[in-house]
Coordinates of C-alpha atoms in Angstrom, one line a residue:
Chain D
X13 CA 3.8 14.2 -20.5
X14 CA 2.4 13.9 -17.0
X15 CA 4.4 10.7 -16.5
X16 CA 7.5 12.4 -17.7
X17 CA 7.1 15.1 -15.2
X18 CA 6.3 12.7 -12.4
X19 CA 9.3 10.6 -13.3
X20 CA 11.6 13.6 -13.5
X21 CA 10.3 14.7 -10.1
X22 CA 10.8 11.3 -8.6
X23 CA 14.4 11.2 -10.0
X24 CA 15.1 14.7 -8.8
X25 CA 13.8 13.8 -5.3
X26 CA 15.9 10.7 -5.4
X27 CA 19.0 12.6 -6.4
X28 CA 18.3 15.1 -3.6
X29 CA 17.9 12.4 -1.0
X30 CA 21.2 11.0 -2.2
X31 CA 22.8 14.4 -1.8
X32 CA 21.4 14.7 1.7
X33 CA 22.8 11.4 2.6
X34 CA 26.2 12.4 1.2
X35 CA 26.2 15.8 3.0
X36 CA 25.2 14.2 6.3
X37 CA 28.5 12.5 6.5
X38 CA 30.1 15.7 7.6
X39 CA 27.2 17.4 9.3
X40 CA 24.3 16.3 11.5
X41 CA 22.6 13.2 10.1
X42 CA 19.1 13.9 8.7
X43 CA 16.5 11.4 8.0
X44 CA 16.5 10.5 4.3
X45 CA 13.1 10.9 2.7
X46 CA 12.0 8.0 0.5
X47 CA 11.6 9.1 -3.1
X48 CA 8.0 9.5 -4.3
X49 CA 7.0 7.6 -7.4
X50 CA 3.8 7.6 -9.5
X51 CA 3.4 4.6 -11.8
X52 CA 2.2 5.1 -15.3
X53 CA -1.6 5.1 -15.8
X54 CA -3.3 2.0 -17.0
X55 CA -4.5 3.5 -20.2
X56 CA -0.8 4.2 -21.2
X57 CA -0.1 0.5 -21.7
X58 CA 1.1 0.4 -25.3
X59 CA -0.9 -1.2 -28.0
X60 CA 1.8 -3.5 -29.2
X61 CA 3.2 -6.9 -28.6
X62 CA 4.9 -5.7 -25.4
X63 CA 1.7 -4.1 -24.1
X64 CA -0.2 -7.3 -24.8
X65 CA 2.0 -9.2 -22.3
X66 CA 1.7 -6.3 -19.8
X67 CA -2.1 -6.7 -20.0
X68 CA -1.8 -10.4 -19.6
X69 CA 0.2 -9.8 -16.5
X70 CA -2.4 -7.5 -15.1
X71 CA -5.1 -10.1 -15.9
X72 CA -3.2 -12.8 -14.0
X73 CA -2.7 -10.4 -11.1
X74 CA -6.4 -9.4 -10.9
X75 CA -7.9 -12.8 -11.6
X76 CA -5.2 -15.3 -10.7
X77 CA -7.9 -17.9 -10.2
X78 CA -8.7 -17.8 -13.9
X79 CA -5.4 -16.9 -15.6
X80 CA -2.9 -18.9 -13.5
X81 CA -5.2 -21.4 -11.9
X82 CA -2.8 -24.3 -12.2
X83 CA -0.4 -22.6 -9.8
X84 CA -3.0 -21.6 -7.2
X85 CA -4.1 -23.8 -4.3
X86 CA -6.6 -21.5 -2.5
X87 CA -9.3 -18.9 -3.3
X88 CA -7.0 -15.9 -3.4
X89 CA -5.9 -13.5 -6.2
X90 CA -2.7 -11.5 -6.2
X91 CA -4.8 -8.3 -6.0
X92 CA -6.2 -9.3 -2.5
X93 CA -3.0 -8.3 -0.8
X94 CA -1.7 -5.9 -3.4
X95 CA -4.7 -3.6 -3.9
X96 CA -5.6 -1.6 -7.0
X97 CA -4.0 -4.1 -9.4
X98 CA -0.7 -3.8 -7.5
X99 CA -0.5 0.0 -7.7
X100 CA -1.7 1.2 -4.3
X101 CA 1.0 2.6 -2.0
X102 CA 1.4 0.8 1.4
X103 CA -0.2 -2.2 -0.1
X104 CA 3.0 -3.8 -1.4
X105 CA 2.8 -2.2 -4.8
X106 CA 4.6 -3.9 -7.7
X107 CA 6.5 -0.7 -8.6
X108 CA 7.9 -0.6 -5.1
X109 CA 9.0 -4.3 -5.2
X110 CA 10.4 -4.5 -8.8
X111 CA 13.3 -2.0 -8.2
X112 CA 14.4 -3.8 -5.0
X113 CA 15.4 -7.1 -6.6
X114 CA 17.7 -9.1 -6.7
X115 CA 17.9 -8.9 -2.9
X116 CA 19.2 -11.0 -0.1
X117 CA 16.3 -12.5 1.9
X118 CA 16.5 -13.8 5.4
X119 CA 13.5 -16.0 4.6
X120 CA 15.7 -18.4 2.7
X121 CA 19.1 -16.9 3.4
X122 CA 19.9 -16.4 -0.3
X123 CA 19.9 -13.6 -2.9
X124 CA 16.5 -13.9 -4.7
X125 CA 15.7 -12.6 -8.1
X126 CA 12.3 -10.9 -8.6
X127 CA 11.1 -14.2 -10.3
X128 CA 12.0 -16.1 -7.2
X129 CA 10.2 -13.6 -5.1
X130 CA 7.0 -14.1 -7.1
X131 CA 7.5 -17.9 -6.9
X132 CA 7.5 -17.5 -3.1
X133 CA 4.1 -15.7 -3.4
X134 CA 2.6 -18.7 -5.3
X135 CA 4.1 -21.2 -2.9
X136 CA 3.0 -19.5 0.3
X137 CA 0.4 -16.7 -0.2
X138 CA -1.4 -18.7 -2.9
X139 CA -0.8 -22.0 -1.2
X140 CA 0.1 -23.4 -4.6
X141 CA 2.9 -24.3 -6.9
X142 CA 5.6 -22.0 -8.2
X143 CA 5.5 -21.3 -11.9
X144 CA 8.9 -21.7 -13.5
X145 CA 10.9 -18.6 -14.4
X146 CA 10.4 -19.1 -18.1
X147 CA 6.6 -19.9 -17.9
X148 CA 4.3 -17.5 -19.8
X149 CA 2.6 -16.6 -16.5
X150 CA 5.9 -15.6 -14.9
X151 CA 7.0 -13.7 -17.9
X152 CA 3.7 -11.8 -18.0
X153 CA 3.8 -11.0 -14.2
X154 CA 7.4 -9.7 -14.4
X155 CA 6.6 -7.7 -17.6
X156 CA 3.6 -6.1 -15.9
X157 CA 5.8 -5.2 -12.8
X158 CA 8.6 -3.8 -15.0
X159 CA 6.1 -1.7 -16.9
X160 CA 4.6 -0.4 -13.7
X161 CA 8.0 0.6 -12.3
X162 CA 8.8 2.5 -15.6
X163 CA 11.0 5.4 -14.6
X164 CA 11.5 4.4 -11.0
X165 CA 15.1 4.5 -9.7
X166 CA 16.7 1.0 -9.5
X167 CA 17.5 0.0 -6.0
X168 CA 15.5 2.8 -4.3
X169 CA 13.2 2.1 -1.4
X170 CA 10.3 4.2 -2.7
X171 CA 7.7 5.9 -0.6
X172 CA 4.8 3.5 -0.2
X173 CA 6.7 0.4 -1.0
X174 CA 5.9 -2.8 0.9
X175 CA 3.7 -2.3 3.9
X176 CA 4.3 0.7 6.2
X177 CA 5.7 -0.8 9.4
X178 CA 3.6 -0.1 12.5
X179 CA 5.3 0.6 15.8
X180 CA 4.7 -2.0 18.5
X181 CA 1.4 -1.2 20.3
X182 CA 1.3 0.4 23.7
X183 CA -0.3 -2.7 25.3
X184 CA 0.2 -6.3 24.2
X185 CA -2.2 -7.2 21.3
X186 CA -5.2 -9.1 22.5
X187 CA -7.3 -11.8 20.9
X188 CA -10.6 -10.8 22.5
X189 CA -10.2 -7.1 21.7
X190 CA -9.3 -8.1 18.1
X191 CA -12.4 -10.3 18.0
X192 CA -14.7 -7.4 18.8
X193 CA -13.0 -5.2 16.2
X194 CA -13.3 -8.0 13.6
X195 CA -17.0 -8.3 14.4
X196 CA -17.6 -4.5 14.1
X197 CA -15.4 -3.7 11.1
X198 CA -14.3 -6.8 9.1
X199 CA -17.1 -9.4 9.3
X200 CA -19.4 -7.6 6.9
X201 CA -17.0 -8.5 4.0
X202 CA -14.9 -11.4 5.3
X203 CA -17.7 -13.4 7.0
X204 CA -18.3 -14.5 10.6
X205 CA -15.7 -17.3 10.3
X206 CA -13.2 -15.6 8.1
X207 CA -14.5 -17.4 5.1
X208 CA -14.8 -14.4 2.7
X209 CA -17.5 -14.2 0.1
X210 CA -17.9 -15.6 -3.3
X211 CA -20.3 -14.6 -6.2
X212 CA -20.9 -17.1 -9.0
X213 CA -17.9 -19.1 -7.6
X214 CA -15.6 -16.1 -7.8
X215 CA -13.9 -14.8 -4.7
X216 CA -15.0 -11.2 -4.0
X217 CA -13.9 -10.8 -0.4
X218 CA -10.9 -13.0 0.3
X219 CA -10.9 -15.7 3.0
X220 CA -8.7 -14.7 5.9
X221 CA -8.1 -18.1 7.5
X222 CA -9.0 -21.7 6.9
X223 CA -8.2 -24.0 4.0
X224 CA -8.9 -21.4 1.3
X225 CA -6.6 -18.8 2.7
X226 CA -2.8 -18.3 2.6
X227 CA -0.6 -20.8 4.4
X228 CA 1.6 -20.5 7.5
X229 CA 4.6 -19.6 5.4
X230 CA 3.0 -16.5 3.8
X231 CA 4.4 -13.2 4.9
X232 CA 0.9 -12.0 5.7
X233 CA 0.5 -14.6 8.5
X234 CA 3.1 -12.6 10.5
X235 CA 1.1 -10.3 12.8
X236 CA 3.3 -7.2 12.2
X237 CA 2.8 -7.5 8.4
X238 CA -0.9 -8.0 8.7
X239 CA -1.2 -5.1 11.2
X240 CA 0.6 -2.9 8.8
X241 CA -1.6 -3.9 5.8
X242 CA -4.8 -3.6 7.9
X243 CA -3.8 -0.2 9.3
X244 CA -3.2 1.4 5.8
X245 CA -5.9 -0.4 3.8
X246 CA -8.8 -1.7 5.9
X247 CA -11.7 -1.5 6.0
X248 CA -11.6 -1.1 2.2
X249 CA -11.8 2.7 1.4
X250 CA -11.3 3.5 5.1
X251 CA -7.5 3.0 5.4
X252 CA -5.8 4.6 8.4
X253 CA -9.1 4.9 10.4
X254 CA -8.2 2.1 12.9
X255 CA -5.7 3.0 15.6
X256 CA -2.3 1.3 15.6
X257 CA -3.5 -0.7 18.7
X258 CA -6.7 -1.8 16.9
X259 CA -4.7 -2.9 13.9
X260 CA -2.4 -5.0 16.0
X261 CA -5.4 -6.5 18.0
X262 CA -7.4 -7.4 15.0
X263 CA -4.3 -8.8 13.2
X264 CA -3.6 -11.0 16.3
X265 CA -7.2 -12.3 16.2
X266 CA -7.1 -13.1 12.5
X267 CA -3.7 -14.8 12.8
X268 CA -4.9 -16.9 15.7
X269 CA -6.8 -19.2 13.4
X270 CA -5.9 -22.3 11.6
X271 CA -4.6 -22.2 8.0
X272 CA -2.8 -24.5 5.6
X273 CA 0.5 -26.0 6.7
X274 CA 3.8 -24.2 6.0
X275 CA 5.3 -26.0 3.0
X276 CA 8.6 -25.9 4.8
X277 CA 7.1 -28.1 7.5
X278 CA 9.9 -30.2 9.1
X279 CA 7.8 -33.1 10.3
X280 CA 7.6 -31.6 13.7
X281 CA 5.8 -28.5 14.8
X282 CA 8.4 -27.5 17.3
X283 CA 11.2 -27.7 14.8
X284 CA 9.3 -25.8 12.1
X285 CA 8.4 -23.1 14.7
X286 CA 12.0 -22.8 15.8
X287 CA 13.4 -22.4 12.3
X288 CA 10.7 -20.3 10.7
X289 CA 8.2 -18.9 13.2
X290 CA 10.2 -17.1 15.9
X291 CA 8.5 -13.8 15.8
X292 CA 5.1 -12.1 15.4
X293 CA 3.5 -15.4 14.9
X294 CA 1.0 -17.8 16.5
X295 CA 2.2 -20.9 14.7
X296 CA 2.8 -23.7 17.2
X297 CA 1.1 -21.8 20.0
X298 CA -2.0 -22.8 21.8
X299 CA -5.1 -20.7 21.2
X300 CA -8.4 -21.6 22.7
X301 CA -7.1 -25.0 23.6
X302 CA -5.8 -25.9 20.1
X303 CA -2.3 -25.9 18.9
X304 CA -2.1 -23.8 15.7
X305 CA -0.4 -25.4 12.8
X306 CA -1.1 -28.8 14.3
X307 CA -4.3 -29.7 12.5
X308 CA -2.6 -31.5 9.6
Chain P
X23 CA -40.3 -39.6 -2.7
X24 CA -42.9 -39.9 0.0
X25 CA -40.9 -37.4 2.0
X26 CA -40.7 -35.0 -0.9
X27 CA -44.4 -35.2 -1.4
X28 CA -45.1 -34.7 2.2
X29 CA -42.8 -31.7 2.3
X30 CA -44.4 -30.3 -0.8
X31 CA -47.9 -30.7 0.7
X32 CA -47.0 -29.0 3.9
X33 CA -44.7 -26.2 2.7
X34 CA -46.2 -25.1 -0.6
X35 CA -49.5 -23.9 0.9
X36 CA -47.6 -21.9 3.5
X37 CA -45.3 -20.4 0.9
X38 CA -48.2 -19.7 -1.3
X39 CA -50.1 -18.0 1.5
X40 CA -47.1 -15.7 2.2
X41 CA -46.7 -15.0 -1.4
X42 CA -50.4 -14.1 -1.7
X43 CA -50.2 -11.9 1.4
X44 CA -47.1 -10.1 -0.1
X45 CA -48.9 -9.7 -3.4
X46 CA -51.8 -8.1 -1.7
X47 CA -49.6 -5.7 0.2
X48 CA -47.7 -4.7 -2.9
X49 CA -50.8 -4.2 -5.0
X50 CA -53.3 -2.9 -2.5
X51 CA -51.6 -2.2 0.7
X52 CA -52.2 -3.9 4.0
X53 CA -55.3 -1.9 5.1
X54 CA -53.4 -1.0 8.3
X55 CA -51.9 2.1 6.9
X56 CA -49.3 0.7 4.5
X57 CA -50.1 1.9 1.0
X58 CA -49.5 -0.3 -2.1
X59 CA -45.8 -0.6 -2.9
X60 CA -46.4 -0.6 -6.6
X61 CA -47.8 2.9 -6.6
X62 CA -44.2 4.1 -6.4
X63 CA -42.1 1.1 -7.1
X64 CA -44.0 0.0 -10.2
X65 CA -46.1 -3.1 -11.0
X66 CA -42.9 -4.9 -12.2
X67 CA -40.9 -3.7 -9.1
X68 CA -38.7 -1.6 -11.4
X69 CA -39.2 1.7 -9.5
X70 CA -40.0 5.1 -11.0
X71 CA -36.8 6.4 -12.5
X72 CA -37.7 10.1 -12.8
X73 CA -38.9 10.4 -9.3
X74 CA -36.0 8.4 -7.9
X75 CA -38.1 5.6 -6.4
X76 CA -35.7 2.6 -6.6
X77 CA -36.3 -0.8 -8.2
X78 CA -36.9 -3.5 -5.7
X79 CA -37.3 -6.5 -8.0
X80 CA -34.3 -8.8 -7.7
X81 CA -32.7 -7.0 -4.7
X82 CA -31.7 -9.5 -2.0
X83 CA -34.3 -10.1 0.7
X84 CA -32.1 -9.5 3.7
X85 CA -31.2 -6.0 2.3
X86 CA -34.8 -5.1 1.6
X87 CA -35.9 -6.3 5.0
X88 CA -33.2 -4.3 6.8
X89 CA -34.1 -1.1 4.9
X90 CA -37.8 -1.5 6.0
X91 CA -36.7 -2.0 9.6
X92 CA -34.4 1.0 9.4
X93 CA -37.2 3.1 7.9
X94 CA -39.5 2.0 10.7
X95 CA -37.0 2.9 13.4
X96 CA -35.9 6.1 11.8
X97 CA -32.3 4.8 11.3
X98 CA -32.9 5.4 7.6
X99 CA -34.5 8.8 7.4
X100 CA -37.3 9.0 4.8
X101 CA -40.6 10.8 5.4
X102 CA -42.4 8.8 2.7
X103 CA -41.3 5.4 3.7
X104 CA -41.4 5.8 7.5
X105 CA -45.1 5.7 8.0
X106 CA -45.5 2.8 5.5
X107 CA -42.8 0.8 7.2
X108 CA -44.3 1.5 10.6
X109 CA -47.6 0.1 9.4
X110 CA -45.9 -3.2 8.4
X111 CA -45.5 -6.1 10.9
X112 CA -42.3 -8.0 11.1
X113 CA -43.9 -10.9 9.2
X114 CA -45.2 -8.6 6.5
X115 CA -41.7 -7.1 6.1
X116 CA -40.3 -10.6 5.6
X117 CA -43.0 -11.5 3.2
X118 CA -42.6 -8.3 1.1
X119 CA -38.8 -8.7 1.1
X120 CA -39.0 -12.3 -0.1
X121 CA -41.6 -11.4 -2.7
X122 CA -39.5 -8.6 -4.3
X123 CA -36.3 -10.7 -4.1
X124 CA -37.9 -13.5 -6.1
X125 CA -39.3 -11.1 -8.7
X126 CA -37.2 -10.9 -11.9
X127 CA -35.4 -7.6 -12.4
X128 CA -37.3 -5.8 -15.2
X129 CA -35.5 -4.9 -18.4
X130 CA -35.3 -1.1 -18.5
X131 CA -34.8 0.9 -21.7
X132 CA -31.3 2.3 -21.6
X133 CA -31.5 5.9 -20.5
X134 CA -28.5 6.9 -22.7
X135 CA -25.8 9.3 -22.0
X136 CA -22.7 10.9 -23.2
X137 CA -20.2 8.1 -24.2
X138 CA -17.3 9.8 -22.6
X139 CA -19.3 10.1 -19.3
X140 CA -20.3 6.5 -19.5
X141 CA -16.7 5.4 -20.0
X142 CA -15.7 7.4 -16.9
X143 CA -18.5 5.8 -15.0
X144 CA -17.5 2.4 -16.1
X145 CA -13.9 3.0 -15.0
X146 CA -15.2 3.9 -11.5
X147 CA -17.6 1.0 -11.3
X148 CA -15.0 -1.6 -12.5
X149 CA -11.6 -0.1 -11.4
X150 CA -12.3 2.7 -8.9
X151 CA -10.2 5.8 -8.3
X152 CA -7.4 4.6 -6.1
X153 CA -5.6 8.0 -6.2
X154 CA -8.5 9.0 -3.9
X155 CA -8.9 5.6 -2.2
X156 CA -12.2 4.9 -3.9
X157 CA -12.6 1.2 -4.6
X158 CA -14.5 0.0 -7.6
X159 CA -18.3 -0.2 -7.0
X160 CA -18.2 -3.8 -8.1
X161 CA -15.5 -4.6 -5.6
X162 CA -18.2 -4.7 -2.9
X163 CA -21.4 -4.8 -4.9
X164 CA -20.2 -7.9 -6.8
X165 CA -19.5 -8.5 -10.4
X166 CA -21.8 -6.4 -12.7
X167 CA -23.0 -4.8 -9.5
X168 CA -25.6 -7.5 -8.8
X169 CA -25.1 -7.4 -5.1
X170 CA -23.8 -9.6 -2.4
X171 CA -26.1 -10.9 0.4
X172 CA -26.9 -9.6 2.9
X173 CA -25.4 -6.2 3.1
X174 CA -24.4 -5.1 -0.4
X175 CA -27.5 -4.4 -2.6
X176 CA -27.6 -4.7 -6.4
X177 CA -26.8 -1.2 -7.8
X178 CA -27.0 -1.7 -11.5
X179 CA -30.4 -0.9 -13.0
X180 CA -31.2 1.7 -10.4
X181 CA -32.0 5.0 -11.9
X182 CA -29.4 7.7 -12.1
X183 CA -31.6 9.9 -9.9
X184 CA -31.8 7.3 -7.2
X185 CA -28.1 6.5 -7.2
X186 CA -27.0 10.1 -7.1
X187 CA -29.6 11.0 -4.4
X188 CA -28.3 8.2 -2.2
X189 CA -24.7 9.2 -2.7
X190 CA -25.7 12.8 -1.8
X191 CA -27.6 11.6 1.2
X192 CA -24.5 9.6 2.5
X193 CA -22.3 12.6 1.8
X194 CA -24.5 14.9 3.8
X195 CA -25.3 12.4 6.5
X196 CA -29.0 12.4 5.7
X197 CA -28.6 8.6 5.1
X198 CA -26.4 6.9 7.7
X199 CA -27.5 3.3 7.8
X200 CA -24.5 1.9 5.9
X201 CA -22.7 -0.8 7.7
X202 CA -19.2 0.2 8.9
X203 CA -19.8 3.6 7.3
X204 CA -18.4 2.2 4.1
X205 CA -20.7 4.1 1.7
X206 CA -20.2 7.4 3.6
X207 CA -16.5 6.9 3.2
X208 CA -16.8 6.4 -0.5
X209 CA -19.5 9.1 -1.1
X210 CA -17.5 11.8 0.6
X211 CA -14.6 11.2 -1.7
X212 CA -16.6 11.2 -5.0
X213 CA -16.5 14.5 -6.9
X214 CA -19.7 15.8 -8.5
X215 CA -18.5 14.7 -11.9
X216 CA -17.8 11.2 -10.7
X217 CA -21.3 10.9 -9.1
X218 CA -22.8 12.0 -12.4
X219 CA -20.6 9.6 -14.4
X220 CA -21.2 6.6 -12.1
X221 CA -24.9 7.0 -11.7
X222 CA -25.4 7.4 -15.5
X223 CA -23.3 4.3 -16.0
X224 CA -25.1 2.2 -13.4
X225 CA -28.5 3.2 -14.8
X226 CA -27.4 2.1 -18.2
X227 CA -25.8 -1.1 -17.2
X228 CA -27.6 -4.3 -18.3
X229 CA -29.8 -5.5 -15.5
X230 CA -29.0 -8.7 -13.6
X231 CA -31.0 -10.3 -10.9
X232 CA -29.7 -9.9 -7.3
X233 CA -29.8 -12.6 -4.6
X234 CA -26.2 -13.5 -4.7
X235 CA -24.7 -15.5 -1.8

């Protein structure tokens, strides 16, 4: 019942935002508010064959290391960047992404399906191999995402989708300021050298750089994306307590460390940088006397 | 082999001495003003549930040591523990912390509780309440709440009284020695019902030893 109301409200809001946009053609343009969407609660996953695959998708999402380990090349789980099993707003929630595909992506200059988008996650963020579109793991992840987006308007940019873009900071982001913020607010969980923490071999706090982290091709390595994620979600439970400037500074610090090579590497750092790393990125730059992306 | 023997001959007596010193402090006090730990924390280190004295057995050493230092400096405010911690030397703090860390967590009889309340507590401990930006307890305190060294203590197997007292203390600001203010952030968002549910659940959760890296 609650879900029905939430869905109806979301649809109504969406319809209203559409009307505003239509009306604004003749009058003063008004900013269009993104529709608000609440995903169904976890305990409403149906107890049938469909629900079983939804649960399998959630398991893969929360414990990728165990349920999809053949596709993972680092210590991460999907849930590390998509908090709360992929439902938290401003943490790239699945319900926000599902309704936006197929979409044209500048990353590969093609229209990508949702499956292809997830394949990208495995290739870059998980530094692994892409599961095929018809693999059980992919079917489960897509099913889980579809279930979570149940009732969301197709094609809508929902409130809380993706990471909320942060305006450029007042002063240029700085490695040393970021280092101090990292020591004060991040190190307790992610370790002094960004290595994260494991218990009984399982990653509890994800590594932020180094061989066990995401590679140079992952969206998160872009400083603007990382700053947006950090601002809204970090430290865990204390989202939106860092200033925009602090989020940019600490993101700059974290992304100024070595990580696995971009799988699109062209054989030359300069060429790869030119083609894929033009903006918001330290790849190919020299930090503390070392060229990032070159240690391979 | 020779090296191992040599190492064993030189290290074991030292370790044994530290162990003996710690055992004396925990059972008899240090004769310098620190009373016996076991009087409140139990002979098995399991604490006194009804009075809210926590279990120490199986907690990680770095966490125990930091709490003792914080009691001593007043950073963690506790009128009972402050004079005891002040009477302990740095070495004694280390010895006692290592002693309790090595002690197996005692098996406590389940305190019981309303099944619906326990389910609600389990959901908080394992999933959290993300509508209110409350992460799962086990997200920071490790799987099964057995703790992550050095800053996240084991929380399962603590009494409901101790857990709810600590959450109340963070909420009010009476306890403020949590790194990065993480527990204050969580405590202020927990409702009274949630505190009851989660403390009941953690008290009933099967005990596991701490000392996780």
